[in-house]
GROMACS .gro file of C-alpha atoms in nm:
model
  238
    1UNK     CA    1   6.830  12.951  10.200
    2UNK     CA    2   7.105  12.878  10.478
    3UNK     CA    3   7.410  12.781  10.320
    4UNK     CA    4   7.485  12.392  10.418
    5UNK     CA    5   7.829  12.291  10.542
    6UNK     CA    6   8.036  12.072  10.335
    7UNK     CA    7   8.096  11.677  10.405
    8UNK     CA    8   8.420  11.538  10.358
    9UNK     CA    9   8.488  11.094  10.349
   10UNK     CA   10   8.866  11.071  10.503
   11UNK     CA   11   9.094  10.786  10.434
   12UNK     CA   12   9.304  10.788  10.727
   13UNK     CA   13   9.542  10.509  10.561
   14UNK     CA   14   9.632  10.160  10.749
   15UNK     CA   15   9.750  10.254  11.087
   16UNK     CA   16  10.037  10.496  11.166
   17UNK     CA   17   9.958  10.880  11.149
   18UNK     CA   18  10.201  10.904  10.935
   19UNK     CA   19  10.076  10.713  10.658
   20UNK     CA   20   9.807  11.019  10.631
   21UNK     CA   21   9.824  11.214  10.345
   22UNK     CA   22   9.870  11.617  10.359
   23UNK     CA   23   9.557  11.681  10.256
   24UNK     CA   24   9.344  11.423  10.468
   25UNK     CA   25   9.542  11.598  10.746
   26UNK     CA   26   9.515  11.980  10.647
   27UNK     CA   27   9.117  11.857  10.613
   28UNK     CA   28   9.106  11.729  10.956
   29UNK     CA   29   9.250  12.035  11.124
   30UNK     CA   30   9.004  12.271  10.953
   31UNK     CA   31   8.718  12.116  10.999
   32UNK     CA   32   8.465  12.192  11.321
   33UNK     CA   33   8.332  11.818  11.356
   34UNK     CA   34   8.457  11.486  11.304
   35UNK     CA   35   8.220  11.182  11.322
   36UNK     CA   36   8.403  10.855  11.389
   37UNK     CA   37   8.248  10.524  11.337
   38UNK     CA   38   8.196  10.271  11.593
   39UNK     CA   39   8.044   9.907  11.665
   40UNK     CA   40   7.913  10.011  11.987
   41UNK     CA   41   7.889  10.361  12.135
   42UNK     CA   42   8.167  10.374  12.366
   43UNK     CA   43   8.425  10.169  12.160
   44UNK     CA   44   8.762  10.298  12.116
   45UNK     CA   45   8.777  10.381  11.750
   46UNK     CA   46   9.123  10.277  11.573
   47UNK     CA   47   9.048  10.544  11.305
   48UNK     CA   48   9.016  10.800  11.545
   49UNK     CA   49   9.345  10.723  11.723
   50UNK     CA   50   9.536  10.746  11.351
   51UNK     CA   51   9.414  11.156  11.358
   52UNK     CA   52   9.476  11.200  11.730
   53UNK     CA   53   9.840  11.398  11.624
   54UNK     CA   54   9.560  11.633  11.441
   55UNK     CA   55   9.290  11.732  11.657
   56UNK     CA   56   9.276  12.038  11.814
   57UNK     CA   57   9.011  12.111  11.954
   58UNK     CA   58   8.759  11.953  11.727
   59UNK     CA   59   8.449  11.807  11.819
   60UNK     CA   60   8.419  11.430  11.779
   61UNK     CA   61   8.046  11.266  11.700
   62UNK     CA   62   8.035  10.882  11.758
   63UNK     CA   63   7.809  10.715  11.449
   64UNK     CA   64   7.679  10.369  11.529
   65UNK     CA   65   7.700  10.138  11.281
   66UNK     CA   66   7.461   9.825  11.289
   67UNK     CA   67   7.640   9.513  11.296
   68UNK     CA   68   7.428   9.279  11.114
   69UNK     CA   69   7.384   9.131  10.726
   70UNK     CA   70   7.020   9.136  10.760
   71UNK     CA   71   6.944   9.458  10.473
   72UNK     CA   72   6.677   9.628  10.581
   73UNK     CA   73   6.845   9.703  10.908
   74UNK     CA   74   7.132   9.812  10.757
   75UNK     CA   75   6.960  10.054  10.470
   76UNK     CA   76   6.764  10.190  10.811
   77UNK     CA   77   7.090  10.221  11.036
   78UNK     CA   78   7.319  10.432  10.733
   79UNK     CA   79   7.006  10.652  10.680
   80UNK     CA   80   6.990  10.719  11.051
   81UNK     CA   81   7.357  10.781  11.045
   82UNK     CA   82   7.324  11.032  10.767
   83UNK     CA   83   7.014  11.221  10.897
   84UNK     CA   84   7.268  11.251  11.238
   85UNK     CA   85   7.549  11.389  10.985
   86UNK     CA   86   7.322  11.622  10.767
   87UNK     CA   87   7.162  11.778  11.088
   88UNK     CA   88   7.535  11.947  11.147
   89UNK     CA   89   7.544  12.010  10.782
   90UNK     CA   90   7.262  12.215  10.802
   91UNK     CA   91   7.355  12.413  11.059
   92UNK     CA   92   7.603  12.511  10.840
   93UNK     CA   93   7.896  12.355  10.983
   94UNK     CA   94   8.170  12.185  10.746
   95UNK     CA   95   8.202  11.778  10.865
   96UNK     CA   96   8.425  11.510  10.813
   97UNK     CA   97   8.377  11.086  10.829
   98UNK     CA   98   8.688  10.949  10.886
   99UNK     CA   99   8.725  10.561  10.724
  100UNK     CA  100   9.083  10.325  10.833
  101UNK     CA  101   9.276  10.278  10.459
  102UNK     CA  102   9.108  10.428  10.170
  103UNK     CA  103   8.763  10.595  10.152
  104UNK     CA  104   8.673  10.406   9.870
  105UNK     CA  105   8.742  10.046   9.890
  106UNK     CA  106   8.593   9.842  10.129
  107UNK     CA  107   8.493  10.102  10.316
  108UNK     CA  108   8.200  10.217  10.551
  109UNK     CA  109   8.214  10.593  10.377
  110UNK     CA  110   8.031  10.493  10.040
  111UNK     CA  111   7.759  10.382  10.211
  112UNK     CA  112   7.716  10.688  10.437
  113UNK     CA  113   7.768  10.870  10.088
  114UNK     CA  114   7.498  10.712   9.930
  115UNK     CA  115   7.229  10.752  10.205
  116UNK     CA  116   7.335  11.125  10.206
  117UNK     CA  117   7.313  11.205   9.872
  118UNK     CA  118   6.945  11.034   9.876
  119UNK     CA  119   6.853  11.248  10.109
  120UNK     CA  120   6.981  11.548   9.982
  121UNK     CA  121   7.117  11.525   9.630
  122UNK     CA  122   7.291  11.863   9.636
  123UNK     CA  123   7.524  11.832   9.874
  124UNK     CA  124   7.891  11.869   9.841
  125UNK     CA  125   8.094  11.651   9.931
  126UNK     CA  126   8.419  11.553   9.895
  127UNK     CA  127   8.648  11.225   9.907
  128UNK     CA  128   8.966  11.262  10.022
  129UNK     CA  129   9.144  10.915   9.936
  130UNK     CA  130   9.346  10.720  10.188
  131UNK     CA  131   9.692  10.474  10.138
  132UNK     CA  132   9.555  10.173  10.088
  133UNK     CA  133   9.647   9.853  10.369
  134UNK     CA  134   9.776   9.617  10.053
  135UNK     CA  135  10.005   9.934   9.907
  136UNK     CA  136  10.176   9.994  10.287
  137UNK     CA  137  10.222   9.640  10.318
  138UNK     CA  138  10.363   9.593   9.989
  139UNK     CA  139  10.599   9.893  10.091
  140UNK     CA  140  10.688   9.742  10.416
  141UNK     CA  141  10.772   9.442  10.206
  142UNK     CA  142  11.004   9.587   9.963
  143UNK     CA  143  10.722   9.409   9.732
  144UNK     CA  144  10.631   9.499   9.415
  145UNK     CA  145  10.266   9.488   9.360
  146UNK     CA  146  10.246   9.406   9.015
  147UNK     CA  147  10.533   9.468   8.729
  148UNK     CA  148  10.488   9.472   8.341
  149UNK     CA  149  10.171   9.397   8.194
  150UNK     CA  150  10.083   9.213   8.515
  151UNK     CA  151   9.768   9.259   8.702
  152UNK     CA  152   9.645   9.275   9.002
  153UNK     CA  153   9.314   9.145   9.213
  154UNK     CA  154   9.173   9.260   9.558
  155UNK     CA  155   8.934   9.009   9.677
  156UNK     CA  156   8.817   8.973  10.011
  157UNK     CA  157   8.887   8.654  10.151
  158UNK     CA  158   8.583   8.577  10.281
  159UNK     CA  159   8.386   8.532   9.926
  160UNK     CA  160   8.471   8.151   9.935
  161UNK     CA  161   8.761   7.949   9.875
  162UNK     CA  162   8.582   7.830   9.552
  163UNK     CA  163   8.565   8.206   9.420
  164UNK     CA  164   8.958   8.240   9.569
  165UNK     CA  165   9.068   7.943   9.350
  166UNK     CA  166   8.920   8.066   9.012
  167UNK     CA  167   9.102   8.382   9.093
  168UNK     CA  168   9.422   8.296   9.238
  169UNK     CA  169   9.445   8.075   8.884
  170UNK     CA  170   9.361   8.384   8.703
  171UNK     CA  171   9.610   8.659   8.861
  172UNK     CA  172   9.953   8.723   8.855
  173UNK     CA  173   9.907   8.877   9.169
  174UNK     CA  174   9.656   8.882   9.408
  175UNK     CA  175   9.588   9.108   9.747
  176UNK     CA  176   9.334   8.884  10.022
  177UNK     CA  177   9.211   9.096  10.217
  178UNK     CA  178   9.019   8.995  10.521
  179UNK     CA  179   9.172   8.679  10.587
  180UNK     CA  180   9.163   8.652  10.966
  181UNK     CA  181   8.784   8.469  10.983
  182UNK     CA  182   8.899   8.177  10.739
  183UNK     CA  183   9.331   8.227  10.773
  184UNK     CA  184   9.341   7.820  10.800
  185UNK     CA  185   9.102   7.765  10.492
  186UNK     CA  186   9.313   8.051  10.316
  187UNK     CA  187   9.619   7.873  10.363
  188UNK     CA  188   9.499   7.540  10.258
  189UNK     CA  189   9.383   7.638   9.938
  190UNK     CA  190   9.732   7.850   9.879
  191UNK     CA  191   9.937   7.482   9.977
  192UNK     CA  192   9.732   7.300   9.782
  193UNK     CA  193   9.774   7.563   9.467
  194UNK     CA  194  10.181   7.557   9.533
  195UNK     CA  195  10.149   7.929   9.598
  196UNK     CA  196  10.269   7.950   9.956
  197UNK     CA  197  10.612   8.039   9.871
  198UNK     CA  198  10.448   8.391   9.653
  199UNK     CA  199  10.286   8.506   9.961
  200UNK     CA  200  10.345   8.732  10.214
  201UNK     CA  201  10.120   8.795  10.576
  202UNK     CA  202  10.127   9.102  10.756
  203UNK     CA  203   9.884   9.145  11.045
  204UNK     CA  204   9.775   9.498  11.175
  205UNK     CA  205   9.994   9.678  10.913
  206UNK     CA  206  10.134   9.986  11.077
  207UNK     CA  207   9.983   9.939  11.418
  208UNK     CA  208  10.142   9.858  11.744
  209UNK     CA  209  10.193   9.450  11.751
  210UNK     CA  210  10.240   9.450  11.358
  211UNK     CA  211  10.344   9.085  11.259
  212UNK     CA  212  10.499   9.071  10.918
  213UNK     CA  213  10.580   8.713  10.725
  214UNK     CA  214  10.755   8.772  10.394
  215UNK     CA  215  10.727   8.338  10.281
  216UNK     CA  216  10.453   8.139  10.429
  217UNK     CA  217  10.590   7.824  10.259
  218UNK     CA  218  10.882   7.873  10.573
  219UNK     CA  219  10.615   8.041  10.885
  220UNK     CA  220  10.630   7.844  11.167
  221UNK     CA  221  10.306   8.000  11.323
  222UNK     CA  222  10.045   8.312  11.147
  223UNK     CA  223   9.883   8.502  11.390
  224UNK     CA  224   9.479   8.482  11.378
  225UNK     CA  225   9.397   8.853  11.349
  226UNK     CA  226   9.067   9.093  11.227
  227UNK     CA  227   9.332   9.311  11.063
  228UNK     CA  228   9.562   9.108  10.871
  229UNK     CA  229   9.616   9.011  10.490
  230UNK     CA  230   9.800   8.824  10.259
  231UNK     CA  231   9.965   8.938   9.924
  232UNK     CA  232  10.007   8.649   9.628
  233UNK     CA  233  10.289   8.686   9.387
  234UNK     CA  234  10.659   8.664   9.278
  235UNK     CA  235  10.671   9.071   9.397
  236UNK     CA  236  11.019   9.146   9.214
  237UNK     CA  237  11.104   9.499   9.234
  238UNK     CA  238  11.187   9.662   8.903
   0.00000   0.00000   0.00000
């Protein structure tokens, strides 16, 4: 039997190319094809423009992602996307996905994973993890995370406020992700919990136009973005 290339899910980290790890990067050079996703075929691909410093030369596949919540059409459009990736595979070329932050949270990758390894359970792959948007932030900050035996919750904003309260009462600290869609809801329920003066907003973390507010108790204005978030707690160092 032919031999099958290998498939590789890249976390390509936040925003600046050099938030990419050494191996994500020594990944990308090797391999023969990258596929990229995108909304619409066409769209310029933020993910894409992290790994520019990289490419050489490499051949770059566009996968079209549906953009809708109803499931069928979604199950249908990753096992499209896969059948496009495991074509290359078995021509015996090695492949990488590339994914903005890490590969595995929040991310489009485990998806594609899943519909590949349905449709052909042997295959190897490997996941290359990515920095994480919350963990640059927090850097960017000079914010610690969590300390002690404090933990930590990553909860995308858009579950509900409801679901955000219950949590927010529950965590030391507490990363909302997502939080451009409902930013105005978000910050209502952090007034009305007192817990405007523990949080910091950054907005398009490592990108070009990155907005960074370390006390929203004192913000005059927070910028409405899709790549934004807001990190919840005292964040001492040490």
């Amino acid at each position: 039997m032919p031999v099958k290339g290998k498939f590789y899910g890249i976390g390509v980290g936040p925003g600046s190319p050099d938030l990419l790890t050494l191996k994500a990067a020594d990944v990308l050079r090797k391999v023969p094809v990258i596929f990229v996703p995108v909304r619409v075929q066409g769209e310029v691909s933020r993910a894409q423009e992290i790994i520019s410093p990289f490419l050489d030369g490499q051949e770059i596949r566009e996968l079209v992602f549906p953009m809708t919540r109803d499931s069928k059409d979604l199950e249908e459009g990753w096992k499209q996307a896969a059948e496009g990736v495991l074509s290359t595979l078995n021509e015996g070329q090695d492949a990488a996905f590339i994914t903005l932050g890490d590969s595995v949270l929040y991310s489009t990758y485990s998806y594609l994973m899943d519909a590949l390894l349905k449709l052909e359970p042997d295959l190897a792959v490997e996941t290359i993890s990515g920095i994480t948007s919350f963990s640059a932030a927090a850097a960017l900050f000079n914010r610690a995370l969590t300390s002690g035996q404090e933990a930590l919750a990553v909860v995308p904003a858009t579950r509900g406020m409801e679901y955000l309260k219950v949590v927010l009462a529950a965590f030391e600290n507490v990363a909302l992700m997502k939080v451009g869609s409902v930013l105005d809801d978000v910050l209502d329920l952090l007034k009305d919990l007192g817990r405007l003066e523990d949080a910091a907003f950054i907005s398009r973390c490592g990108m070009s136009g990155q907005v960074m507010l370390d006390n929203l108790a004192s913000a005059q204005e927070v910028p409405r973005d899709y790549f934004s978030l807001i990190l919840v707690g005292k964040g001492k160092v040490g």
